Amino acid sequence: MTKVSMTVNGKSVSGEVEGRTLLSAFLREGLGLTGTHVGCDTSQCGACVVHVDGKPVKSCTVFAADVAGASVKTIEGMANPDGSLGVIQQAFQDHHGLQCGFCTPGMVMSAAALLAENPKPSEHDVRHYLDGNICRCTGYHNIVKAVLAASGQSVPAE
Amino acid sequence: MHNFDFVKPATIADAAKALAGDGAQALSGGQTLIPTMKQRLAAPGVLVSLTGIAEMQGVCMGDGGLHIGAATPHAVVAREAAKHYPALAALAGGIGDPAVRSRGTIGGSIANNDPAACYPSAVLASGATVVTNKRKIAADDYFQGLFTTALEEGEFIIEVVFPIPAKAAYVKFNQPASRFALTGVFVAKFANGVRVGVTGAGNDGVFRWSDAEKALSADFSAGAIAGLKVDPAGMNTDLHGSAAYRANLVKVLTQRAVSAA
Ligand SMILES: Cc1cc2nc3c(=O)[nH]c(=O)nc-3n(C[C@H](O)[C@H](O)[C@H](O)COP(=O)(O)OP(=O)(O)OC[C@H]3O[C@@H](n4cnc5c(N)ncnc54)[C@H](O)[C@@H]3O)c2cc1C
Ligand code: FES
Ligand code: FES
């Protein structure tokens, strides 16, 4: 076991990990941040996406020890400081961008990464960027609407 | 996944020392190796992360063309190679999905030499040089069949140097479930001739389509290869496409790449 330290949602954290401890396991089991979901554990579904130094990564496909010292942001870090939903989260609620909610943490984190890179994406840009995030429920239309709405653009009527 | 010792050297010399040890294996972006280890198809005793070595990161113009550090993620190549070698940047920007591109690296991709990976076609078509901790390897000598390369035990890639063609393009026919290439073709036109690198199709992995190279060197147009045929005998068959289908794709994608270049 070795000790790793990193910043998670603005707070310094540390914990004991094995070489093989995945970032997803460190977040969920080590820190109790169970908002990050593990859907496939095979790098395919994107439910586990978090930001490492501002970039989206699949936390099931990164070793915790390899991102020691990094700044990590998870879905728990997306709410406003007063606890109300952040802009993207609120848009997912307003536009019915989730059903079971399993994919939602990854969707929101990928959407946040997209909007940081490209603040006014087209519908095509949104669909293309969310290529690695799989949703078994919604059929994606409302997710795309939610992301467009979160970017401040008007969305097609229901 | 079996456990292992994790080390993260800061210099090439320290990485070389660590990788010379018994049971040691390089870890770059982990986008292939971690899933492989989860399936217990790989179980290194020591994993040597190459992502903390500054000399192995980044994109810059230099001797022989565009130098890309082996541990440079696809997303960085997509952004920073765009003004020097747009076709290569576009290839990098089309690999997998954004999260894969944040971590996955060129060194990991060409060390792995997956028969459906994108980068090998560009390295081969550009006539790039693979620079390791021991030597420089020409692309034509580097790729040696499915998941097989010229790399020796303990040898690792430091950077890849790409000569810049006058015109180039990569066209990928997506396999949407894996996000790899069902077939992909990279065409590069240099002053002394055209090179065509094909991935995803051949039974032996990435290859050069020499008939097309000859025809395109004489006349760089999609029509120049209209009369050529690719022999399905050398092509791969799987549930996503037959050998005949892939043989046809090779030609169609080459024509599209020539038109796009
Ligand atoms: C969902 C998904 C979609 C993908 N889609 C595509 C795609 O469309 N096109 C494509 O080309 N690829 C695709 N990939 C693969 C991706 O590009 C990987 O990043 C790449 O194949 C491996 O690079 P890595 O840096 O992650 O290497 P790692 O997984 O860390 O390592 C891979 C292998 O290379 C060795 N290695 C790593 N670095 C070096 C080095 N410098 N020298 C010597 N050996 C080294 C390792 O020991 C290991 O054997 C996809 C992957 C996923 C998970
Ligand atoms: S749980 Fe990480 S990609 Fe599915
Ligand atoms: S809402 Fe159920 S998986 Fe997306």
CSV table of C-alpha atoms and ligand atoms in Angstrom, one decimal:
chain,number,residue,atom,x,y,z
A,1,MET,CA,0.0,0.0,0.0
A,2,THR,CA,1.2,3.5,-0.7
A,3,LYS,CA,-0.3,6.8,0.3
A,4,VAL,CA,-1.7,9.1,-2.4
A,5,SER,CA,-2.8,12.7,-2.1
A,6,MET,CA,-4.8,14.7,-4.5
A,7,THR,CA,-7.4,17.5,-4.6
A,8,VAL,CA,-11.0,16.3,-5.0
A,9,ASN,CA,-13.7,18.9,-5.6
A,10,GLY,CA,-11.4,21.5,-4.2
A,11,LYS,CA,-10.5,19.7,-1.0
A,12,SER,CA,-7.1,18.0,-0.3
A,13,VAL,CA,-7.6,14.3,0.3
A,14,SER,CA,-5.3,11.4,0.9
A,15,GLY,CA,-5.6,7.7,1.3
A,16,GLU,CA,-3.9,4.3,1.1
A,17,VAL,CA,-4.0,2.6,-2.2
A,18,GLU,CA,-2.6,-0.5,-3.9
A,19,GLY,CA,-1.0,-0.2,-7.3
A,20,ARG,CA,-4.1,-1.7,-8.9
A,21,THR,CA,-6.6,0.6,-7.1
A,22,LEU,CA,-8.6,2.4,-9.8
A,23,LEU,CA,-9.5,6.1,-9.5
A,24,SER,CA,-13.2,5.0,-9.5
A,25,ALA,CA,-12.6,2.7,-6.5
A,26,PHE,CA,-10.5,5.3,-4.7
A,27,LEU,CA,-13.4,7.9,-5.1
A,28,ARG,CA,-16.2,5.5,-4.3
A,29,GLU,CA,-14.8,3.2,-1.7
A,30,GLY,CA,-11.9,5.3,-0.3
A,31,LEU,CA,-13.7,8.7,-0.2
A,32,GLY,CA,-17.3,7.6,-0.2
A,33,LEU,CA,-18.1,9.7,-3.3
A,34,THR,CA,-20.5,7.2,-4.8
A,35,GLY,CA,-21.9,9.7,-7.3
A,36,THR,CA,-19.3,8.4,-9.8
A,37,HIS,CA,-20.9,5.3,-11.2
A,38,VAL,CA,-19.2,2.2,-12.6
A,39,GLY,CA,-21.4,0.8,-15.4
A,40,CYS,CA,-19.2,-1.5,-17.4
A,41,ASP,CA,-15.7,-1.4,-15.8
A,42,THR,CA,-14.4,-2.1,-19.4
A,43,SER,CA,-13.9,1.5,-20.6
A,44,GLN,CA,-16.9,1.5,-22.8
A,45,CYS,CA,-19.9,3.3,-21.1
A,46,GLY,CA,-18.6,6.6,-19.7
A,47,ALA,CA,-20.7,6.4,-16.5
A,48,CYS,CA,-17.5,6.8,-14.5
A,49,VAL,CA,-16.3,10.0,-16.3
A,50,VAL,CA,-14.7,12.6,-13.9
A,51,HIS,CA,-12.3,15.5,-14.6
A,52,VAL,CA,-8.6,15.2,-13.9
A,53,ASP,CA,-6.9,18.6,-14.2
A,54,GLY,CA,-9.9,19.8,-16.2
A,55,LYS,CA,-10.0,16.9,-18.7
A,56,PRO,CA,-12.6,14.2,-18.9
A,57,VAL,CA,-11.3,10.7,-18.1
A,58,LYS,CA,-12.9,7.3,-17.5
A,59,SER,CA,-12.1,6.8,-13.8
A,60,CYS,CA,-12.4,3.1,-14.2
A,61,THR,CA,-9.4,3.2,-16.6
A,62,VAL,CA,-6.9,5.3,-14.6
A,63,PHE,CA,-4.9,4.1,-11.5
A,64,ALA,CA,-5.3,6.3,-8.5
A,65,ALA,CA,-1.6,6.3,-8.0
A,66,ASP,CA,-1.0,7.6,-11.5
A,67,VAL,CA,-3.0,10.8,-10.8
A,68,ALA,CA,-1.5,11.5,-7.4
A,69,GLY,CA,-1.2,15.3,-7.0
A,70,ALA,CA,-3.9,16.0,-9.6
A,71,SER,CA,-7.0,18.0,-9.2
A,72,VAL,CA,-10.1,15.8,-9.6
A,73,LYS,CA,-13.7,17.0,-10.0
A,74,THR,CA,-16.6,14.6,-9.6
A,75,ILE,CA,-20.4,14.9,-9.9
A,76,GLU,CA,-20.4,15.9,-6.2
A,77,GLY,CA,-18.5,19.0,-7.2
A,78,MET,CA,-21.0,20.2,-9.7
A,79,ALA,CA,-23.7,21.6,-7.4
A,80,ASN,CA,-23.6,25.3,-6.5
A,81,PRO,CA,-22.0,26.2,-3.2
A,82,ASP,CA,-25.5,26.6,-1.6
A,83,GLY,CA,-26.3,23.0,-2.5
A,84,SER,CA,-28.7,23.8,-5.4
A,85,LEU,CA,-28.2,22.1,-8.7
A,86,GLY,CA,-25.6,23.5,-11.1
A,87,VAL,CA,-26.6,24.8,-14.5
A,88,ILE,CA,-26.0,21.6,-16.3
A,89,GLN,CA,-27.6,19.5,-13.6
A,90,GLN,CA,-30.7,21.8,-13.6
A,91,ALA,CA,-31.0,21.6,-17.4
A,92,PHE,CA,-31.0,17.7,-17.2
A,93,GLN,CA,-33.9,18.0,-14.7
A,94,ASP,CA,-35.8,20.6,-16.7
A,95,HIS,CA,-35.4,18.8,-20.0
A,96,HIS,CA,-36.0,15.3,-18.6
A,97,GLY,CA,-32.4,14.3,-19.6
A,98,LEU,CA,-32.5,11.2,-17.3
A,99,GLN,CA,-34.7,8.3,-16.5
A,100,CYS,CA,-32.9,5.8,-14.2
A,101,GLY,CA,-30.0,8.2,-13.7
A,102,PHE,CA,-27.3,5.7,-13.9
A,103,CYS,CA,-25.4,7.3,-16.8
A,104,THR,CA,-26.2,10.8,-15.6
A,105,PRO,CA,-23.0,11.6,-13.6
A,106,GLY,CA,-20.8,10.7,-16.6
A,107,MET,CA,-23.1,12.6,-19.0
A,108,VAL,CA,-23.0,15.7,-16.8
A,109,MET,CA,-19.2,15.5,-16.5
A,110,SER,CA,-18.7,15.0,-20.2
A,111,ALA,CA,-21.1,17.8,-21.0
A,112,ALA,CA,-19.2,20.1,-18.6
A,113,ALA,CA,-16.0,19.2,-20.4
A,114,LEU,CA,-17.6,20.0,-23.7
A,115,LEU,CA,-18.9,23.3,-22.6
A,116,ALA,CA,-15.6,24.3,-21.2
A,117,GLU,CA,-14.0,23.6,-24.6
A,118,ASN,CA,-16.9,24.8,-26.8
A,119,PRO,CA,-19.3,27.1,-25.0
A,120,LYS,CA,-21.9,27.2,-27.8
A,121,PRO,CA,-21.9,23.7,-29.4
A,122,SER,CA,-24.2,22.7,-32.2
A,123,GLU,CA,-26.5,19.7,-31.8
A,124,HIS,CA,-24.0,17.7,-33.9
A,125,ASP,CA,-21.1,18.8,-31.6
A,126,VAL,CA,-23.0,17.6,-28.6
A,127,ARG,CA,-23.9,14.2,-30.1
A,128,HIS,CA,-20.3,13.7,-31.3
A,129,TYR,CA,-18.8,14.7,-27.9
A,130,LEU,CA,-21.1,12.3,-26.0
A,131,ASP,CA,-20.0,9.4,-28.2
A,132,GLY,CA,-18.4,7.7,-25.3
A,133,ASN,CA,-21.3,8.0,-22.9
A,134,ILE,CA,-23.9,5.3,-23.2
A,135,CYS,CA,-27.5,5.7,-21.9
A,136,ARG,CA,-29.8,2.6,-22.0
A,137,CYS,CA,-32.9,4.6,-21.1
A,138,THR,CA,-33.5,8.0,-22.7
A,139,GLY,CA,-32.7,7.6,-26.4
A,140,TYR,CA,-30.4,10.6,-26.0
A,141,HIS,CA,-32.7,13.3,-27.4
A,142,ASN,CA,-33.4,14.9,-24.1
A,143,ILE,CA,-29.8,14.7,-23.0
A,144,VAL,CA,-28.8,16.6,-26.1
A,145,LYS,CA,-31.5,19.2,-25.4
A,146,ALA,CA,-30.4,19.6,-21.8
A,147,VAL,CA,-26.8,20.2,-22.9
A,148,LEU,CA,-27.8,22.8,-25.5
A,149,ALA,CA,-30.1,24.5,-22.9
A,150,ALA,CA,-27.2,24.5,-20.4
A,151,SER,CA,-25.1,26.3,-23.0
A,152,GLY,CA,-27.8,29.1,-23.1
A,153,GLN,CA,-29.1,28.2,-26.5
A,154,SER,CA,-32.7,27.7,-27.3
A,155,VAL,CA,-33.8,24.1,-27.8
A,156,PRO,CA,-36.5,22.7,-30.1
A,157,ALA,CA,-39.9,22.6,-28.5
A,158,GLU,CA,-41.1,19.3,-27.0
B,1,MET,CA,-6.7,-7.7,-11.7
B,2,HIS,CA,-3.5,-9.0,-10.1
B,3,ASN,CA,-1.7,-6.4,-8.0
B,4,PHE,CA,1.7,-4.9,-9.0
B,5,ASP,CA,4.2,-2.4,-7.8
B,6,PHE,CA,3.6,1.0,-9.3
B,7,VAL,CA,6.5,3.3,-10.2
B,8,LYS,CA,6.5,6.7,-11.9
B,9,PRO,CA,10.0,7.8,-13.0
B,10,ALA,CA,10.6,11.4,-13.9
B,11,THR,CA,13.4,10.8,-16.5
B,12,ILE,CA,14.0,8.5,-19.5
B,13,ALA,CA,17.1,7.1,-17.7
B,14,ASP,CA,15.1,6.1,-14.6
B,15,ALA,CA,12.4,4.6,-16.8
B,16,ALA,CA,15.0,2.6,-18.7
B,17,LYS,CA,16.3,1.2,-15.4
B,18,ALA,CA,12.9,0.4,-14.2
B,19,LEU,CA,11.8,-1.3,-17.4
B,20,ALA,CA,15.0,-3.4,-17.5
B,21,GLY,CA,13.8,-5.2,-14.4
B,22,ASP,CA,12.1,-8.6,-14.4
B,23,GLY,CA,8.3,-8.5,-15.0
B,24,ALA,CA,8.3,-4.8,-15.6
B,25,GLN,CA,5.9,-3.3,-18.2
B,26,ALA,CA,5.4,0.3,-19.5
B,27,LEU,CA,2.1,2.1,-18.7
B,28,SER,CA,1.2,5.1,-20.8
B,29,GLY,CA,-2.4,6.2,-21.0
B,30,GLY,CA,-3.7,2.8,-19.9
B,31,GLN,CA,-6.6,2.9,-22.3
B,32,THR,CA,-5.6,-0.5,-23.6
B,33,LEU,CA,-3.4,-2.0,-20.9
B,34,ILE,CA,-5.8,-1.4,-18.0
B,35,PRO,CA,-8.7,-3.2,-19.7
B,36,THR,CA,-6.3,-6.0,-20.6
B,37,MET,CA,-5.0,-6.3,-17.1
B,38,LYS,CA,-8.6,-6.5,-15.8
B,39,GLN,CA,-9.1,-9.5,-18.0
B,40,ARG,CA,-5.9,-10.9,-16.7
B,41,LEU,CA,-4.5,-11.1,-20.2
B,42,ALA,CA,-1.5,-9.1,-18.8
B,43,ALA,CA,-0.2,-9.3,-15.2
B,44,PRO,CA,3.0,-7.3,-14.9
B,45,GLY,CA,4.8,-7.4,-11.6
B,46,VAL,CA,5.9,-3.8,-11.9
B,47,LEU,CA,4.1,-1.1,-13.9
B,48,VAL,CA,6.3,1.8,-15.0
B,49,SER,CA,4.2,4.9,-15.7
B,50,LEU,CA,5.7,7.0,-18.5
B,51,THR,CA,3.3,9.9,-18.1
B,52,GLY,CA,5.5,11.8,-15.6
B,53,ILE,CA,8.5,12.2,-18.0
B,54,ALA,CA,8.5,15.8,-19.4
B,55,GLU,CA,10.8,14.8,-22.3
B,56,MET,CA,8.2,12.4,-23.6
B,57,GLN,CA,5.4,14.9,-23.7
B,58,GLY,CA,4.4,17.4,-26.4
B,59,VAL,CA,4.4,18.3,-30.1
B,60,CYS,CA,7.1,20.4,-31.8
B,61,MET,CA,8.7,21.0,-35.2
B,62,GLY,CA,12.4,19.9,-35.4
B,63,ASP,CA,14.9,17.9,-37.3
B,64,GLY,CA,13.1,15.6,-39.8
B,65,GLY,CA,9.7,17.0,-39.2
B,66,LEU,CA,7.1,16.9,-36.5
B,67,HIS,CA,8.3,15.4,-33.2
B,68,ILE,CA,5.6,13.9,-31.0
B,69,GLY,CA,6.5,12.7,-27.5
B,70,ALA,CA,5.4,9.1,-27.0
B,71,ALA,CA,3.4,10.0,-23.9
B,72,THR,CA,1.5,12.8,-25.6
B,73,PRO,CA,-2.3,12.2,-25.3
B,74,HIS,CA,-4.4,12.1,-28.5
B,75,ALA,CA,-6.3,15.2,-27.5
B,76,VAL,CA,-3.0,17.2,-27.3
B,77,VAL,CA,-2.0,16.0,-30.8
B,78,ALA,CA,-5.4,16.8,-32.1
B,79,ARG,CA,-4.9,20.4,-30.9
B,80,GLU,CA,-1.2,21.1,-31.3
B,81,ALA,CA,-0.4,19.2,-34.5
B,82,ALA,CA,-3.2,20.9,-36.3
B,83,LYS,CA,-1.2,23.8,-37.8
B,84,HIS,CA,1.8,21.5,-38.8
B,85,TYR,CA,0.1,18.3,-39.9
B,86,PRO,CA,-3.6,18.7,-40.1
B,87,ALA,CA,-4.4,15.2,-41.4
B,88,LEU,CA,-2.5,13.7,-38.4
B,89,ALA,CA,-4.3,16.0,-36.0
B,90,ALA,CA,-7.6,15.0,-37.4
B,91,LEU,CA,-6.8,11.4,-37.0
B,92,ALA,CA,-5.9,11.9,-33.4
B,93,GLY,CA,-9.1,13.9,-32.8
B,94,GLY,CA,-11.1,10.9,-34.2
B,95,ILE,CA,-9.8,8.2,-31.9
B,96,GLY,CA,-12.3,6.7,-29.6
B,97,ASP,CA,-14.1,9.4,-27.6
B,98,PRO,CA,-13.0,12.5,-25.6
B,99,ALA,CA,-12.2,10.6,-22.4
B,100,VAL,CA,-10.1,8.1,-24.3
B,101,ARG,CA,-8.3,11.0,-26.0
B,102,SER,CA,-7.5,12.7,-22.7
B,103,ARG,CA,-5.4,9.7,-21.6
B,104,GLY,CA,-4.5,7.5,-24.6
B,105,THR,CA,-1.1,8.2,-26.2
B,106,ILE,CA,0.6,7.7,-29.5
B,107,GLY,CA,3.4,5.6,-27.9
B,108,GLY,CA,0.9,3.3,-26.3
B,109,SER,CA,-1.0,3.0,-29.6
B,110,ILE,CA,1.9,2.1,-31.8
B,111,ALA,CA,3.5,-0.1,-29.2
B,112,ASN,CA,0.3,-2.1,-29.0
B,113,ASN,CA,-0.2,-2.2,-32.8
B,114,ASP,CA,-3.8,-3.2,-32.6
B,115,PRO,CA,-4.8,-4.2,-36.2
B,116,ALA,CA,-7.8,-1.7,-36.0
B,117,ALA,CA,-5.9,1.2,-34.5
B,118,CYS,CA,-5.6,4.5,-36.3
B,119,TYR,CA,-2.1,5.8,-35.7
B,120,PRO,CA,-0.2,2.8,-37.3
B,121,SER,CA,-1.6,3.8,-40.7
B,122,ALA,CA,-0.3,7.4,-40.3
B,123,VAL,CA,3.1,6.3,-39.1
B,124,LEU,CA,3.5,3.9,-42.0
B,125,ALA,CA,2.0,6.3,-44.7
B,126,SER,CA,4.2,9.2,-43.4
B,127,GLY,CA,7.3,7.1,-43.4
B,128,ALA,CA,7.8,8.2,-39.8
B,129,THR,CA,10.7,7.2,-37.5
B,130,VAL,CA,10.0,5.6,-34.2
B,131,VAL,CA,12.7,6.7,-31.7
B,132,THR,CA,13.3,4.4,-28.7
B,133,ASN,CA,15.6,4.6,-25.8
B,134,LYS,CA,18.0,2.4,-27.9
B,135,ARG,CA,17.7,3.3,-31.6
B,136,LYS,CA,15.7,4.8,-34.4
B,137,ILE,CA,13.4,2.5,-36.3
B,138,ALA,CA,11.9,3.3,-39.8
B,139,ALA,CA,8.2,2.7,-40.0
B,140,ASP,CA,8.6,0.1,-42.7
B,141,ASP,CA,10.7,-2.0,-40.3
B,142,TYR,CA,8.7,-1.3,-37.2
B,143,PHE,CA,5.2,-2.9,-37.8
B,144,GLN,CA,5.6,-6.7,-37.9
B,145,GLY,CA,2.0,-8.1,-37.8
B,146,LEU,CA,-0.9,-8.3,-35.4
B,147,PHE,CA,0.1,-6.7,-32.0
B,148,THR,CA,3.7,-7.3,-33.0
B,149,THR,CA,6.5,-4.6,-33.5
B,150,ALA,CA,10.2,-4.4,-33.7
B,151,LEU,CA,10.4,-3.3,-30.0
B,152,GLU,CA,12.6,-5.6,-27.9
B,153,GLU,CA,12.4,-6.5,-24.3
B,154,GLY,CA,12.9,-3.4,-22.1
B,155,GLU,CA,12.9,-1.1,-25.1
B,156,PHE,CA,10.4,1.7,-25.1
B,157,ILE,CA,9.3,4.5,-27.4
B,158,ILE,CA,10.5,8.1,-26.7
B,159,GLU,CA,9.0,9.9,-29.6
B,160,VAL,CA,7.8,9.6,-33.2
B,161,VAL,CA,9.1,11.9,-35.9
B,162,PHE,CA,6.8,12.5,-38.9
B,163,PRO,CA,8.1,14.0,-42.2
B,164,ILE,CA,5.4,16.4,-43.4
B,165,PRO,CA,3.8,15.5,-46.7
B,166,ALA,CA,2.6,18.1,-49.2
B,167,LYS,CA,-0.9,16.7,-49.0
B,168,ALA,CA,-2.5,14.0,-46.8
B,169,ALA,CA,-5.8,12.7,-45.4
B,170,TYR,CA,-7.1,9.9,-43.2
B,171,VAL,CA,-10.5,8.5,-43.7
B,172,LYS,CA,-11.8,6.1,-41.1
B,173,PHE,CA,-14.8,3.9,-41.5
B,174,ASN,CA,-16.0,3.6,-37.9
B,175,GLN,CA,-16.9,0.4,-36.1
B,176,PRO,CA,-19.4,2.2,-33.9
B,177,ALA,CA,-19.4,-0.3,-31.0
B,178,SER,CA,-15.6,-0.4,-30.4
B,179,ARG,CA,-15.0,3.1,-31.8
B,180,PHE,CA,-12.0,1.7,-33.6
B,181,ALA,CA,-11.6,1.7,-37.4
B,182,LEU,CA,-13.5,-1.1,-39.2
B,183,THR,CA,-11.1,0.0,-41.9
B,184,GLY,CA,-9.0,3.2,-42.2
B,185,VAL,CA,-6.8,4.6,-44.9
B,186,PHE,CA,-4.1,7.3,-44.6
B,187,VAL,CA,-2.8,8.7,-47.8
B,188,ALA,CA,0.3,11.0,-47.9
B,189,LYS,CA,1.7,12.7,-51.0
B,190,PHE,CA,5.4,13.6,-50.8
B,191,ALA,CA,7.6,15.2,-53.5
B,192,ASN,CA,9.1,11.8,-54.3
B,193,GLY,CA,5.9,9.8,-54.3
B,194,VAL,CA,2.7,8.8,-52.5
B,195,ARG,CA,2.4,6.4,-49.6
B,196,VAL,CA,-0.8,4.6,-48.6
B,197,GLY,CA,-1.2,3.1,-45.1
B,198,VAL,CA,-4.2,0.8,-44.5
B,199,THR,CA,-5.5,-0.3,-41.0
B,200,GLY,CA,-8.3,-2.4,-39.9
B,201,ALA,CA,-8.4,-4.6,-43.0
B,202,GLY,CA,-5.3,-6.7,-43.4
B,203,ASN,CA,-4.8,-10.2,-41.9
B,204,ASP,CA,-1.4,-9.1,-40.8
B,205,GLY,CA,-2.4,-5.7,-39.5
B,206,VAL,CA,-1.4,-2.4,-41.0
B,207,PHE,CA,0.1,-2.5,-44.5
B,208,ARG,CA,1.0,-0.3,-47.5
B,209,TRP,CA,-1.1,-0.7,-50.6
B,210,SER,CA,1.7,-0.6,-53.1
B,211,ASP,CA,-0.4,-0.8,-56.3
B,212,ALA,CA,-2.3,2.3,-55.3
B,213,GLU,CA,0.9,4.1,-54.3
B,214,LYS,CA,2.3,3.5,-57.9
B,215,ALA,CA,-0.9,4.7,-59.6
B,216,LEU,CA,-1.2,7.7,-57.3
B,217,SER,CA,2.4,8.7,-57.6
B,218,ALA,CA,1.8,9.0,-61.4
B,219,ASP,CA,-1.6,10.7,-61.0
B,220,PHE,CA,-2.9,11.9,-57.6
B,221,SER,CA,-6.6,11.6,-58.3
B,222,ALA,CA,-9.4,9.2,-57.1
B,223,GLY,CA,-9.8,8.2,-60.7
B,224,ALA,CA,-6.2,6.9,-61.0
B,225,ILE,CA,-7.1,3.9,-58.8
B,226,ALA,CA,-10.6,3.2,-60.2
B,227,GLY,CA,-9.3,0.2,-62.2
B,228,LEU,CA,-7.4,-1.4,-59.2
B,229,LYS,CA,-8.8,-4.2,-57.1
B,230,VAL,CA,-7.7,-5.3,-53.6
B,231,ASP,CA,-7.4,-9.1,-53.2
B,232,PRO,CA,-9.8,-10.3,-50.4
B,233,ALA,CA,-7.4,-13.2,-49.7
B,234,GLY,CA,-5.3,-11.0,-47.5
B,235,MET,CA,-8.2,-9.3,-45.7
B,236,ASN,CA,-9.7,-10.0,-42.3
B,237,THR,CA,-13.2,-11.4,-41.8
B,238,ASP,CA,-15.2,-10.9,-38.6
B,239,LEU,CA,-18.8,-10.5,-37.7
B,240,HIS,CA,-18.6,-6.8,-38.7
B,241,GLY,CA,-17.4,-7.3,-42.2
B,242,SER,CA,-16.3,-10.0,-44.6
B,243,ALA,CA,-12.9,-10.0,-46.4
B,244,ALA,CA,-14.6,-9.0,-49.7
B,245,TYR,CA,-16.3,-6.1,-47.9
B,246,ARG,CA,-13.1,-4.9,-46.4
B,247,ALA,CA,-11.3,-5.2,-49.7
B,248,ASN,CA,-13.9,-2.9,-51.3
B,249,LEU,CA,-13.6,-0.5,-48.3
B,250,VAL,CA,-9.9,-0.2,-48.8
B,251,LYS,CA,-10.3,1.1,-52.3
B,252,VAL,CA,-13.3,3.3,-51.6
B,253,LEU,CA,-11.6,4.9,-48.5
B,254,THR,CA,-8.4,5.4,-50.5
B,255,GLN,CA,-10.3,7.3,-53.1
B,256,ARG,CA,-12.1,9.3,-50.5
B,257,ALA,CA,-8.8,10.1,-48.8
B,258,VAL,CA,-7.2,11.2,-52.1
B,259,SER,CA,-10.2,13.5,-52.8
B,260,ALA,CA,-10.0,14.9,-49.2
B,261,ALA,CA,-6.2,15.5,-49.2
C,1,LIG,C1,-13.4,3.0,-25.9
C,1,LIG,C2,-12.1,3.0,-26.7
C,1,LIG,C3,-12.1,3.4,-28.0
C,1,LIG,C4,-10.9,3.4,-28.7
C,1,LIG,N1,-10.9,3.8,-30.0
C,1,LIG,C5,-9.7,3.8,-30.7
C,1,LIG,C6,-9.7,4.2,-32.1
C,1,LIG,O1,-10.7,4.6,-32.7
C,1,LIG,N2,-8.5,4.2,-32.7
C,1,LIG,C7,-7.4,3.9,-32.1
C,1,LIG,O2,-6.3,3.9,-32.7
C,1,LIG,N3,-7.4,3.5,-30.8
C,1,LIG,C8,-8.5,3.5,-30.1
C,1,LIG,N4,-8.5,3.1,-28.8
C,1,LIG,C9,-7.2,2.7,-28.2
C,1,LIG,C10,-6.5,4.0,-27.6
C,1,LIG,O3,-6.1,4.8,-28.6
C,1,LIG,C11,-5.4,3.6,-26.7
C,1,LIG,O4,-5.1,4.8,-26.0
C,1,LIG,C12,-4.1,3.1,-27.3
C,1,LIG,O5,-4.3,2.0,-28.1
C,1,LIG,C13,-3.1,2.7,-26.3
C,1,LIG,O6,-2.5,3.8,-25.8
C,1,LIG,P1,-2.2,4.1,-24.3
C,1,LIG,O7,-1.4,5.3,-24.1
C,1,LIG,O8,-3.6,4.1,-23.6
C,1,LIG,O9,-1.4,2.8,-23.9
C,1,LIG,P2,-1.4,1.8,-22.7
C,1,LIG,O10,-2.7,1.1,-22.6
C,1,LIG,O11,-0.8,2.4,-21.5
C,1,LIG,O12,-0.3,0.7,-23.2
C,1,LIG,C14,-0.6,-0.1,-24.4
C,1,LIG,C15,0.6,-1.0,-24.6
C,1,LIG,O13,1.7,-0.3,-25.0
C,1,LIG,C16,2.8,-0.5,-24.2
C,1,LIG,N5,3.5,0.9,-24.1
C,1,LIG,C17,2.8,2.1,-23.8
C,1,LIG,N6,3.7,3.1,-24.0
C,1,LIG,C18,4.8,2.6,-24.5
C,1,LIG,C19,6.0,3.2,-24.9
C,1,LIG,N7,6.3,4.5,-24.9
C,1,LIG,N8,7.0,2.3,-25.4
C,1,LIG,C20,6.8,1.0,-25.5
C,1,LIG,N9,5.7,0.4,-25.1
C,1,LIG,C21,4.7,1.2,-24.6
C,1,LIG,C22,2.2,-0.9,-22.9
C,1,LIG,O14,3.2,-1.7,-22.1
C,1,LIG,C23,1.1,-1.8,-23.4
C,1,LIG,O15,1.5,-3.0,-23.8
C,1,LIG,C24,-9.7,3.1,-28.0
C,1,LIG,C25,-9.7,2.7,-26.7
C,1,LIG,C26,-10.9,2.6,-26.0
C,1,LIG,C27,-10.9,2.2,-24.6
C,2,FES,S1,-17.5,2.2,-15.9
C,2,FES,FE1,-15.8,3.3,-16.8
C,2,FES,S2,-16.4,3.4,-18.9
C,2,FES,FE2,-18.0,2.2,-18.0
C,3,FES,S1,-30.9,7.5,-17.7
C,3,FES,FE1,-30.8,5.3,-17.4
C,3,FES,S2,-28.9,4.9,-18.4
C,3,FES,FE2,-29.2,6.9,-18.9
